[in-house]
Coordinates of C-alpha atoms in Angstrom, one line a residue:
Chain M
X149 CA -39.8 -31.7 17.1
X150 CA -41.4 -28.4 18.7
X151 CA -42.8 -28.2 21.7
X152 CA -46.1 -28.1 22.0
X153 CA -47.1 -24.1 22.7
X154 CA -50.3 -22.3 24.0
X155 CA -52.0 -19.7 22.9
X156 CA -54.7 -17.2 21.8
X157 CA -56.0 -16.5 17.9
X158 CA -57.8 -13.5 17.4
X159 CA -59.8 -13.0 13.7
X160 CA -61.3 -9.5 13.3
X161 CA -63.6 -9.8 9.8
X162 CA -65.7 -6.7 8.6
X163 CA -69.1 -8.0 10.3
X164 CA -68.2 -10.7 13.5
X165 CA -64.6 -12.1 15.2
X166 CA -63.6 -15.1 15.9
X167 CA -61.1 -16.3 19.0
X168 CA -59.5 -19.1 20.3
X169 CA -57.7 -20.5 22.6
X170 CA -55.5 -22.7 21.2
X171 CA -52.2 -25.5 22.2
X172 CA -49.5 -26.6 18.8
X173 CA -46.8 -25.8 16.7
X174 CA -46.0 -24.5 13.9
X175 CA -47.0 -27.7 12.4
X176 CA -50.6 -28.3 13.6
X177 CA -53.2 -26.3 16.0
X178 CA -55.7 -27.7 18.0
X179 CA -58.5 -25.2 19.5
X180 CA -59.3 -25.4 22.7
X181 CA -62.3 -23.4 23.3
X182 CA -63.7 -20.8 20.4
X183 CA -65.5 -16.9 21.3
X184 CA -67.0 -14.9 18.6
X185 CA -68.5 -12.1 18.3
X186 CA -69.6 -8.5 16.4
X187 CA -67.2 -6.5 14.9
X188 CA -67.0 -3.0 16.6
X189 CA -65.8 -0.3 13.7
X190 CA -62.7 2.1 14.7
X191 CA -59.9 1.2 15.7
X192 CA -60.2 1.7 19.3
X193 CA -63.4 -0.7 19.7
X194 CA -61.2 -3.4 17.6
X195 CA -58.6 -3.3 20.5
X196 CA -60.5 -3.9 23.9
X197 CA -62.9 -6.0 22.2
X198 CA -59.5 -8.4 21.3
X199 CA -58.8 -7.9 25.1
X200 CA -61.5 -8.8 26.3
X201 CA -61.4 -11.8 23.8
X202 CA -58.4 -12.5 25.5
X203 CA -58.8 -12.1 29.1
X204 CA -61.8 -14.0 28.9
X205 CA -59.8 -16.6 27.8
X206 CA -57.4 -16.9 29.3
X207 CA -59.3 -17.2 32.2
X208 CA -60.3 -20.6 30.8
X209 CA -58.4 -23.6 32.7
X210 CA -55.5 -24.7 31.3
X211 CA -51.3 -24.2 30.8
X212 CA -50.2 -20.5 31.0
X213 CA -51.2 -18.7 27.4
X214 CA -47.8 -17.1 25.8
X215 CA -48.8 -15.6 23.6
X216 CA -51.6 -13.5 21.4
X217 CA -51.7 -14.3 16.9
X218 CA -54.1 -11.0 15.9
X219 CA -54.8 -10.8 12.5
X220 CA -57.2 -8.0 10.9
X221 CA -58.9 -7.0 7.4
X222 CA -57.5 -3.8 5.5
X223 CA -53.9 -3.0 4.4
X224 CA -51.7 -4.3 7.1
X225 CA -47.9 -3.0 7.5
X226 CA -46.7 -6.8 9.0
X227 CA -43.5 -5.6 10.5
X228 CA -44.9 -1.9 11.6
X229 CA -47.3 -3.8 14.0
X230 CA -50.4 -1.5 12.0
X231 CA -53.4 -1.4 10.4
X232 CA -53.0 1.0 7.7
X233 CA -56.2 1.4 6.2
X234 CA -59.9 0.0 6.5
X235 CA -62.6 1.6 4.2
X236 CA -64.9 -0.9 5.5
X237 CA -64.3 -0.8 9.6
X238 CA -62.8 2.8 9.6
X239 CA -58.8 3.2 10.7
X240 CA -56.4 4.4 9.5
X241 CA -52.4 3.1 10.8
X242 CA -53.9 2.6 14.5
X243 CA -51.0 0.7 15.7
X244 CA -52.9 -3.0 16.7
X245 CA -49.6 -5.1 18.5
X246 CA -48.6 -2.1 20.5
X247 CA -51.6 -1.7 22.2
X248 CA -52.4 -5.0 22.9
X249 CA -49.1 -6.3 24.4
X250 CA -49.6 -3.0 26.2
X251 CA -52.7 -3.6 26.9
X252 CA -52.0 -8.0 27.7
X253 CA -48.8 -8.2 28.4
X254 CA -48.0 -10.9 26.0
X255 CA -46.6 -11.0 22.4
X256 CA -48.5 -10.4 20.1
X257 CA -47.7 -11.8 16.6
X258 CA -49.6 -9.4 13.6
X259 CA -51.1 -9.9 10.4
X260 CA -52.7 -9.8 7.7
X261 CA -56.1 -12.3 7.7
X262 CA -55.8 -13.0 4.6
X263 CA -52.5 -13.7 4.6
X264 CA -53.0 -15.7 8.0
X265 CA -55.7 -17.8 6.1
X266 CA -53.5 -18.3 3.7
X267 CA -50.8 -19.6 5.3
X268 CA -53.3 -22.1 7.5
X269 CA -53.8 -23.6 4.3
X270 CA -50.3 -23.8 3.1
X271 CA -49.3 -25.7 6.6
X272 CA -52.6 -26.8 7.9
X273 CA -55.3 -26.9 5.0
X274 CA -55.4 -28.2 0.8
X275 CA -51.8 -26.0 -0.3
X276 CA -49.6 -27.8 1.9
X277 CA -48.1 -29.6 -0.7
X278 CA -47.9 -26.8 -3.0
X279 CA -44.3 -24.2 -3.4
X280 CA -46.4 -21.6 -5.5
X281 CA -49.6 -20.8 -4.9
X282 CA -52.6 -18.5 -5.4
X283 CA -55.3 -18.5 -2.2
X284 CA -58.1 -17.3 -2.4
X285 CA -60.7 -16.1 -0.3
X286 CA -64.4 -15.1 -2.5
X287 CA -66.9 -13.7 -0.4
X288 CA -68.5 -10.3 -0.3
X289 CA -64.8 -8.9 -1.7
X290 CA -61.9 -11.5 -3.8
X291 CA -58.0 -11.1 -2.1
X292 CA -55.7 -13.6 -2.4
X293 CA -52.6 -14.5 -0.8
X294 CA -50.0 -15.0 -2.8
X295 CA -47.6 -17.9 -2.5
X296 CA -44.3 -18.1 -3.8
X297 CA -41.4 -20.3 -3.2
X298 CA -43.4 -22.1 0.3
X299 CA -43.5 -18.5 1.9
X300 CA -46.5 -16.6 1.9
X301 CA -45.8 -13.3 0.6
X302 CA -45.9 -9.8 2.1
X303 CA -47.1 -8.8 -1.1
X304 CA -50.9 -7.0 -1.6
X305 CA -52.2 -9.7 -3.9
X306 CA -55.7 -8.3 -4.7
X307 CA -56.6 -10.0 -7.1
X308 CA -59.8 -8.5 -6.8
X309 CA -59.1 -5.6 -8.1
X310 CA -57.8 -5.8 -11.1
X311 CA -58.9 -4.7 -14.8
X312 CA -60.2 -7.6 -16.4
X313 CA -62.3 -5.6 -18.8
X314 CA -66.0 -5.6 -18.7
X315 CA -66.0 -2.1 -17.5
X316 CA -68.6 -2.5 -14.7
X317 CA -67.8 0.4 -12.2
X318 CA -66.0 -1.2 -8.2
X319 CA -66.3 0.2 -4.8
X320 CA -62.8 0.3 -5.4
X321 CA -62.9 3.3 -7.9
X322 CA -61.6 1.2 -11.1
X323 CA -63.5 -0.3 -13.8
X324 CA -63.6 -4.6 -14.6
X325 CA -62.7 -5.2 -11.4
X326 CA -62.7 -8.9 -10.4
X327 CA -64.6 -8.6 -7.6
X328 CA -67.2 -6.2 -9.2
X329 CA -68.6 -9.8 -11.1
X330 CA -67.5 -12.7 -9.5
X331 CA -67.8 -11.8 -6.1
X332 CA -70.6 -12.7 -3.3
X333 CA -71.9 -9.6 -3.2
X334 CA -71.7 -9.0 -6.6
X335 CA -73.5 -12.3 -8.0
X336 CA -76.2 -11.7 -5.7
X337 CA -76.7 -7.9 -6.8
X338 CA -76.7 -8.3 -10.3
X339 CA -79.0 -11.7 -10.4
X340 CA -81.7 -9.7 -8.7
X341 CA -81.0 -7.3 -11.8
X342 CA -81.3 -8.8 -13.8
X343 CA -83.7 -10.9 -12.6
X344 CA -85.9 -7.9 -10.5
X345 CA -85.7 -10.8 -7.8
X346 CA -84.0 -10.2 -4.2
X347 CA -81.7 -13.9 -3.0
X348 CA -80.3 -14.2 0.2
X349 CA -76.7 -14.3 -1.4
X350 CA -74.9 -15.6 -3.9
X351 CA -75.4 -19.9 -2.0
X352 CA -79.0 -19.3 -3.3
X353 CA -77.3 -18.3 -7.1
X354 CA -76.0 -21.4 -7.9
X355 CA -79.0 -23.0 -6.2
X356 CA -81.6 -21.6 -9.4
X357 CA -79.0 -22.0 -12.2
X358 CA -78.7 -25.5 -10.5
X359 CA -82.4 -25.4 -11.0
X360 CA -81.8 -23.9 -15.2
X361 CA -82.7 -20.6 -14.3
X362 CA -81.8 -18.9 -17.0
X363 CA -80.5 -14.9 -15.0
X364 CA -78.5 -17.8 -12.8
X365 CA -77.0 -19.0 -15.7
X366 CA -75.9 -15.5 -16.7
X367 CA -74.8 -14.1 -14.2
X368 CA -72.8 -17.0 -13.1
X369 CA -70.9 -17.6 -16.1
X370 CA -69.7 -13.7 -15.5
X371 CA -69.0 -14.6 -13.4
X372 CA -66.9 -17.3 -14.0
X373 CA -65.5 -15.3 -16.4
X374 CA -64.2 -12.1 -14.1
X375 CA -62.3 -14.8 -12.6
X376 CA -60.6 -16.7 -15.2
X377 CA -59.6 -13.9 -16.5
X378 CA -57.6 -12.3 -13.1
X379 CA -56.5 -16.3 -12.8
X380 CA -55.1 -16.0 -16.2
X381 CA -53.1 -12.9 -15.6
X382 CA -51.6 -14.2 -12.5
X383 CA -50.4 -17.2 -13.9
X384 CA -48.7 -15.4 -16.6
X385 CA -46.9 -12.7 -13.8
X386 CA -46.7 -15.7 -10.9
X387 CA -47.0 -19.2 -12.7
X388 CA -48.8 -20.5 -9.5
X389 CA -49.4 -24.5 -9.6
X390 CA -53.0 -24.1 -8.2
X391 CA -55.3 -21.5 -7.8
X392 CA -57.3 -22.6 -4.0
X393 CA -60.9 -21.6 -4.0
X394 CA -62.3 -20.5 -0.7
X395 CA -65.2 -17.9 0.6
X396 CA -68.2 -18.1 0.7
X397 CA -68.3 -18.6 -3.1
X398 CA -66.5 -21.6 -3.4
X399 CA -68.9 -23.7 -1.0
X400 CA -70.5 -23.9 -4.6
X401 CA -67.8 -26.5 -4.9
X402 CA -67.7 -28.1 -9.0
X403 CA -70.4 -25.9 -10.4
X404 CA -67.8 -22.7 -9.6
X405 CA -64.6 -24.7 -10.4
X406 CA -65.8 -26.9 -13.5
X407 CA -67.0 -23.4 -15.3
X408 CA -64.0 -22.1 -14.0
X409 CA -62.0 -24.8 -15.4
X410 CA -63.5 -24.9 -18.8
X411 CA -63.2 -21.0 -18.9
X412 CA -59.1 -21.5 -18.5
X413 CA -58.4 -23.4 -20.9
X414 CA -60.4 -21.4 -23.3
X415 CA -58.1 -18.4 -22.3
X416 CA -54.5 -19.7 -22.0
X417 CA -52.8 -19.8 -24.0
X418 CA -48.1 -19.7 -22.9
X419 CA -49.2 -19.6 -19.3
X420 CA -48.8 -22.5 -16.9
X421 CA -52.3 -23.8 -16.1
X422 CA -53.0 -23.8 -12.7
X423 CA -54.7 -26.7 -11.2
X424 CA -57.8 -25.7 -9.5
X425 CA -58.6 -26.0 -5.8
X426 CA -61.0 -25.3 -3.0
X427 CA -60.0 -24.1 0.0
X428 CA -59.9 -26.7 3.5
X429 CA -60.6 -24.5 6.4
X430 CA -63.4 -22.5 5.6
X431 CA -63.8 -19.5 8.3
X432 CA -61.9 -21.2 10.4
X433 CA -58.6 -20.2 8.1
X434 CA -57.5 -16.9 9.3
X435 CA -58.2 -17.5 13.4
X436 CA -55.6 -20.8 12.6
X437 CA -53.2 -18.7 10.5
X438 CA -53.4 -15.8 13.5
X439 CA -52.4 -18.6 15.6
X440 CA -49.4 -20.3 13.5
X441 CA -48.2 -16.9 13.5
X442 CA -47.8 -16.6 17.4
X443 CA -46.4 -20.2 17.5
X444 CA -44.0 -18.8 14.9
X445 CA -42.9 -16.0 16.6
X446 CA -42.5 -18.1 19.9
X447 CA -40.4 -20.3 17.6
X448 CA -38.1 -18.0 16.5
X449 CA -37.3 -16.4 19.3
Chain K
X197 CA -15.2 -11.0 2.2
X198 CA -16.2 -12.6 -0.6
X199 CA -12.7 -13.8 -2.7
X200 CA -13.0 -12.8 -6.6
X201 CA -13.7 -15.3 -8.5
X202 CA -13.0 -16.0 -12.6
X203 CA -15.5 -17.0 -14.3
X204 CA -17.0 -16.6 -18.3
X205 CA -19.8 -14.5 -18.4
X206 CA -22.2 -16.0 -21.7
X207 CA -25.9 -14.2 -22.4
X208 CA -27.9 -15.5 -25.6
X209 CA -30.3 -13.5 -27.4
X210 CA -32.5 -13.7 -29.2
X211 CA -30.4 -11.7 -32.3
X212 CA -27.0 -12.1 -29.8
X213 CA -24.7 -14.2 -28.2
X214 CA -22.8 -11.4 -25.7
X215 CA -19.9 -13.1 -24.0
X216 CA -17.5 -11.9 -21.6
X217 CA -14.2 -13.3 -19.4
X218 CA -15.1 -11.0 -15.5
X219 CA -13.4 -11.3 -12.7
X220 CA -16.1 -10.2 -9.1
X221 CA -18.1 -11.0 -6.3
X222 CA -21.7 -10.9 -5.5
X223 CA -21.0 -7.3 -5.4
X224 CA -19.2 -6.6 -8.8
X225 CA -17.3 -7.7 -11.5
X226 CA -15.5 -6.5 -13.4
X227 CA -15.4 -8.0 -17.5
X228 CA -11.4 -8.4 -18.3
X229 CA -12.2 -9.6 -21.8
X230 CA -15.5 -9.4 -24.4
X231 CA -16.9 -10.9 -27.0
X232 CA -19.8 -10.7 -29.8
X233 CA -21.1 -12.5 -32.1
X234 CA -24.6 -13.9 -34.0
X235 CA -27.0 -16.4 -32.4
X236 CA -27.5 -19.7 -34.5
X237 CA -31.4 -20.6 -33.5
X238 CA -31.1 -24.0 -32.3
X239 CA -30.1 -25.6 -29.2
X240 CA -27.0 -28.0 -30.5
X241 CA -26.2 -24.3 -32.1
X242 CA -26.2 -22.4 -29.1
X243 CA -23.9 -24.8 -27.1
X244 CA -21.5 -25.1 -30.0
X245 CA -20.7 -21.2 -30.5
X246 CA -20.8 -21.2 -26.1
X247 CA -18.6 -23.6 -26.3
X248 CA -16.3 -22.1 -29.1
X249 CA -17.1 -19.0 -27.0
X250 CA -15.9 -20.7 -23.9
X251 CA -12.4 -21.9 -25.0
X252 CA -11.7 -18.5 -26.7
X253 CA -12.3 -16.5 -23.6
X254 CA -10.8 -18.9 -21.6
X255 CA -7.4 -18.6 -24.0
X256 CA -7.2 -15.2 -22.7
X257 CA -3.6 -14.9 -20.0
X258 CA -5.1 -14.6 -16.8
X259 CA -6.0 -16.6 -13.3
X260 CA -7.6 -19.8 -13.8
X261 CA -11.3 -19.7 -15.2
X262 CA -13.9 -21.1 -12.1
X263 CA -17.0 -21.1 -13.7
X264 CA -19.6 -21.1 -16.6
X265 CA -22.4 -18.3 -15.9
X266 CA -25.1 -18.5 -19.1
X267 CA -28.3 -17.1 -19.8
X268 CA -30.7 -18.2 -22.5
X269 CA -33.7 -16.5 -23.4
X270 CA -37.8 -18.1 -23.9
X271 CA -39.5 -20.2 -20.4
X272 CA -36.1 -21.6 -18.0
X273 CA -36.0 -24.1 -16.2
X274 CA -33.2 -22.9 -13.8
X275 CA -33.2 -26.3 -11.4
X276 CA -32.9 -28.9 -14.0
X277 CA -30.8 -26.0 -16.3
X278 CA -33.0 -26.4 -18.9
X279 CA -34.3 -24.5 -21.9
X280 CA -37.9 -24.8 -22.0
X281 CA -38.8 -23.5 -24.4
X282 CA -37.8 -20.8 -27.1
X283 CA -40.3 -20.2 -30.7
X284 CA -37.7 -17.8 -31.5
X285 CA -34.7 -19.9 -31.5
X286 CA -36.0 -23.4 -31.3
X287 CA -35.8 -25.8 -29.4
X288 CA -37.8 -28.0 -26.6
X289 CA -36.3 -29.2 -23.3
X290 CA -32.7 -28.5 -24.9
X291 CA -30.5 -29.2 -21.4
X292 CA -27.6 -26.6 -21.9
X293 CA -25.9 -27.0 -18.6
X294 CA -25.4 -30.7 -19.3
X295 CA -24.0 -30.1 -22.7
X296 CA -21.7 -26.7 -21.6
X297 CA -20.7 -29.0 -18.4
X298 CA -19.5 -31.9 -20.4
X299 CA -17.9 -30.1 -23.5
X300 CA -16.2 -27.3 -21.0
X301 CA -15.8 -29.3 -17.6
X302 CA -16.3 -26.2 -15.9
X303 CA -19.3 -25.9 -13.3
X304 CA -22.0 -24.2 -15.2
X305 CA -24.6 -21.2 -13.6
X306 CA -27.6 -21.5 -15.9
X307 CA -30.5 -19.1 -15.3
X308 CA -33.1 -17.4 -17.9
X309 CA -32.0 -13.9 -19.9
X310 CA -34.4 -11.4 -18.3
X311 CA -34.4 -12.6 -15.1
X312 CA -30.5 -11.9 -15.1
X313 CA -30.5 -8.9 -16.0
X314 CA -33.1 -8.5 -13.1
X315 CA -30.1 -9.7 -10.3
X316 CA -27.7 -6.9 -12.3
X317 CA -29.5 -4.7 -12.3
X318 CA -30.5 -5.3 -8.4
X319 CA -26.9 -6.4 -7.1
X320 CA -24.7 -3.5 -9.5
X321 CA -27.3 -1.1 -11.5
X322 CA -30.7 0.7 -10.4
X323 CA -32.6 -1.5 -8.2
X324 CA -29.2 -1.7 -5.7
X325 CA -32.0 0.3 -3.0
X326 CA -35.2 -2.0 -3.4
X327 CA -36.5 -4.7 -2.1
X328 CA -39.5 -5.5 -4.1
X329 CA -39.0 -4.5 -7.6
X330 CA -40.1 -5.1 -10.2
X331 CA -37.3 -4.8 -13.5
X332 CA -38.8 -4.7 -16.7
X333 CA -37.2 -4.7 -20.9
X334 CA -39.2 -3.2 -23.2
X335 CA -37.3 -4.7 -26.4
X336 CA -38.4 -6.1 -28.9
X337 CA -40.9 -8.4 -26.7
X338 CA -41.4 -7.0 -23.0
X339 CA -41.0 -9.3 -20.1
X340 CA -40.1 -9.0 -16.4
X341 CA -37.9 -9.5 -13.5
X342 CA -39.9 -9.8 -10.4
X343 CA -37.7 -9.0 -7.3
X344 CA -39.6 -9.7 -4.5
X345 CA -38.0 -9.3 -0.2
X346 CA -34.8 -8.5 -2.4
X347 CA -33.9 -11.9 -4.5
X348 CA -34.9 -12.4 -8.1
X349 CA -38.2 -14.7 -8.3
X350 CA -38.3 -17.3 -10.4
X351 CA -41.9 -16.8 -11.6
X352 CA -42.2 -16.3 -15.4
X353 CA -43.6 -11.9 -14.8
X354 CA -44.6 -12.6 -18.4
X355 CA -46.0 -9.1 -18.6
X356 CA -45.8 -7.7 -21.6
X357 CA -48.4 -10.9 -22.2
X358 CA -51.4 -9.9 -19.2
X359 CA -54.4 -8.4 -20.9
X360 CA -54.6 -5.0 -21.2
X361 CA -58.3 -4.1 -23.1
X362 CA -57.0 -3.0 -26.0
X363 CA -58.7 -5.6 -28.1
X364 CA -55.9 -5.7 -30.4
X365 CA -54.0 -9.5 -31.2
X366 CA -50.2 -10.3 -29.9
X367 CA -48.1 -12.6 -31.2
X368 CA -49.1 -14.6 -28.3
X369 CA -52.8 -16.2 -29.3
X370 CA -53.9 -13.4 -27.2
X371 CA -55.6 -9.9 -27.4
X372 CA -54.4 -7.4 -26.3
X373 CA -51.5 -7.7 -24.7
X374 CA -49.3 -5.3 -23.1
X375 CA -46.5 -6.0 -26.1
X376 CA -48.8 -6.0 -28.8
X377 CA -48.8 -2.3 -27.9
X378 CA -45.7 -0.5 -26.7
X379 CA -42.5 -3.0 -27.5
X380 CA -40.5 -1.1 -29.5
X381 CA -41.8 -3.2 -32.4
X382 CA -45.1 -2.6 -31.2
X383 CA -44.5 0.9 -31.9
X384 CA -42.1 1.1 -34.9
X385 CA -44.8 -1.3 -36.8
X386 CA -48.4 1.0 -35.2
X387 CA -46.9 4.1 -36.5
X388 CA -45.2 3.2 -39.8
X389 CA -49.5 1.4 -40.3
X390 CA -51.1 4.7 -38.8
X391 CA -48.4 7.1 -40.7
X392 CA -48.0 5.3 -44.0
X393 CA -44.0 5.6 -43.8
X394 CA -41.4 3.4 -43.0
X395 CA -39.1 4.0 -39.4
X396 CA -36.1 2.2 -38.4
X397 CA -37.1 1.3 -34.7
X398 CA -39.5 2.7 -31.5
X399 CA -36.1 5.5 -31.6
X400 CA -36.8 7.6 -34.7
X401 CA -40.7 7.4 -33.4
X402 CA -39.2 9.1 -30.4
X403 CA -37.6 11.5 -32.3
X404 CA -40.9 12.4 -33.7
X405 CA -43.0 12.7 -31.0
X406 CA -40.1 15.0 -29.5
X407 CA -41.3 16.7 -33.5
X408 CA -45.0 17.2 -33.0
X409 CA -45.9 14.8 -35.9
X410 CA -49.0 13.9 -34.7
X411 CA -49.3 9.7 -36.1
X412 CA -46.3 9.8 -33.7
X413 CA -48.2 11.0 -30.6
X414 CA -50.6 9.2 -31.0
X415 CA -48.8 5.6 -31.2
X416 CA -46.5 6.7 -28.3
X417 CA -49.3 7.2 -26.1
X418 CA -51.3 4.2 -26.8
X419 CA -47.7 2.6 -25.5
X420 CA -48.4 5.2 -22.9
X421 CA -51.5 3.7 -22.1
X422 CA -50.9 0.0 -22.1
X423 CA -47.7 0.3 -20.0
X424 CA -49.1 2.0 -17.7
X425 CA -52.3 -0.5 -17.1
X426 CA -49.8 -3.4 -17.3
X427 CA -48.1 -1.6 -14.5
X428 CA -51.2 -1.4 -13.0
X429 CA -51.9 -4.5 -13.0
X430 CA -48.6 -5.5 -10.9
X431 CA -48.5 -3.3 -8.6
X432 CA -52.4 -4.5 -7.5
X433 CA -50.9 -7.9 -6.9
X434 CA -46.8 -7.1 -6.3
X435 CA -46.8 -3.6 -4.6
X436 CA -43.4 -3.1 -6.1
X437 CA -41.6 0.2 -4.2
X438 CA -40.2 0.6 -8.2
X439 CA -40.5 -0.3 -11.5
X440 CA -37.1 -0.5 -13.2
X441 CA -37.2 0.0 -17.5
X442 CA -35.0 -0.8 -19.0
X443 CA -34.4 -2.6 -22.8
X444 CA -33.8 -0.4 -26.6
X445 CA -37.2 1.5 -25.7
X446 CA -35.6 3.2 -22.1
X447 CA -33.3 4.9 -24.4
X448 CA -36.6 8.1 -24.3
X449 CA -35.4 7.9 -21.4
X450 CA -38.3 11.5 -19.8
X451 CA -39.5 11.1 -23.3
X452 CA -41.0 7.2 -21.9
X453 CA -41.0 7.6 -17.7
X454 CA -43.0 11.7 -17.3
X455 CA -46.0 10.6 -20.2
X456 CA -46.1 6.8 -18.5
X457 CA -46.0 8.3 -14.8
X458 CA -48.9 10.9 -15.6
X459 CA -51.3 8.0 -16.4
X460 CA -51.0 6.0 -13.7
X461 CA -51.5 8.6 -11.4
X462 CA -54.5 9.2 -13.3
X463 CA -55.1 5.4 -13.1
X464 CA -54.0 4.4 -9.8
X465 CA -57.2 4.9 -7.0
X466 CA -55.6 2.0 -4.2
X467 CA -52.1 1.0 -5.1
X468 CA -48.9 2.0 -3.9
X469 CA -48.0 4.7 -7.0
X470 CA -44.1 2.4 -8.1
X471 CA -41.9 5.0 -8.1
X472 CA -40.4 4.9 -12.6
X473 CA -36.9 4.5 -12.6
X474 CA -34.2 3.8 -16.1
X475 CA -32.2 0.7 -16.2
X476 CA -28.9 1.3 -15.5
X477 CA -26.8 -1.8 -17.3
X478 CA -28.0 -1.5 -21.3
X479 CA -27.5 -4.2 -23.0
X480 CA -24.8 -5.7 -20.2
X481 CA -26.9 -6.5 -17.7
X482 CA -28.5 -9.9 -19.3
X483 CA -23.6 -10.6 -19.5
X484 CA -23.5 -8.9 -16.1
X485 CA -26.6 -11.2 -14.7
X486 CA -24.5 -14.7 -16.3
X487 CA -21.6 -13.5 -14.7
X488 CA -23.2 -12.8 -10.9
X489 CA -24.6 -16.2 -11.5
X490 CA -21.4 -18.5 -11.9
X491 CA -20.0 -16.3 -8.9
X492 CA -23.7 -16.7 -6.7
X493 CA -23.0 -20.9 -7.6
X494 CA -19.0 -20.6 -6.5
X495 CA -19.8 -18.9 -3.2
X496 CA -22.6 -21.3 -2.3
X497 CA -19.7 -23.9 -2.8

């Protein structure tokens, strides 16, 4: 049995950073103390804030901290330890792992936020019994962690940016992307445009849908159609047992999974029909995944 | 260093079966003697003909044969050793591995024709230096073997049946499939319809294209566009280093890869641009892959 490790996990998000002092093994992680703070853009600013969070959490009484786990968004080169590109946070080829190791003196595991969140759902959450799965957080954007043969693949998994044929432009420069209709941000924006009425977010559109609002019904169904077509592509290529839906939109629960399942049943022909599940770990998945990366690194030593 | 193994490899195709007595290791296979015969449909007929081929090749003088490697098309369950479904050859849940082992008394490795061909290109052909690649034979149909992290994935890889938006019906029951415009069969059929002139196959359309035929140019470019869009989807999800084009259509060489590369460059935004390569092993890939499956099985014992 693996011994209990002590690490600090940091999940750098587009707007906020989550950090936790954790104890755990590769199969179970307990947060001992947590911190949140807003994300300042720029690679140097992020490293500075990560180091400050690590120092703060190291000062908490307890066994010595053995490692840091750090995950960031964008394009990530896990092997090199670099953030290759983040449009939102403004970095290119930033050497996160080396910078955090130099400043803290702690071995640092470095990864991608969505893939780390997928690892957490695989080990600790809704995908525990699965070998081949797609773990798809839906929030401001849409991405996916691909679990293949029981492991989280380093593949990009950009299911939010495949063309599903609706023709609307996407922020990525393409047209027809799943994300342009089915992200929480797209649902809120498209409802506001159609109903000429501002909403606080996709959760409000879901409430309006439940109340029988016809504009909400159209926007929601178009989102469901785009998601179903994206999942169908993944099913043809990868044949996962299940798709685990996470992120803010998954809080809609059966309001999302029921029509999505129906649409998938209508569209599917030869593909294996993936089960639809809801993620279990909410917005803690990335931080728990960062903790697992740190613990796995210590176990491999 | 692995010792030299002696095996019989059989690749069951939609129209013909290829069999070979081989000597080799996991890194190199030499065919000693080869046989071809037409494929008779039906699981029982295929097993009968495979066993007859094995008996015939076992009678060739040489070291004792240690194993059989058998690959078939359709949906294959490698772990169970069954052919789950083949529309063309007319079987459902046929226990190929058990039947061939019982009739020959030889341990039998069983796999999927396209994935086995991908394994051969990975070990012996055009993908030898690659860790993440898509090996895509284009013939009567279009399929792909996905190489992920240096291994051929058991994933279905049905890149011929993803919707790329052209709206034409496909034999699979969907619309917009890559295969409906870009398979050799589709290119020949679409040229004949457009030019009101029969052709012997896609190779003749390629020749007409070279001779400046305007109908050939349109049909070819529509095939290239569908292929490029299919490759783009794979690039967004899996980010392969290269796509290795095989099958009959790849014999067109730069007539295929040049316009396909140009179209990819036009369409690509954030995705890693995969290199385009031509397969090295031609229609021997499946049989060589079957040989490798047999040799790998012997090495694992």
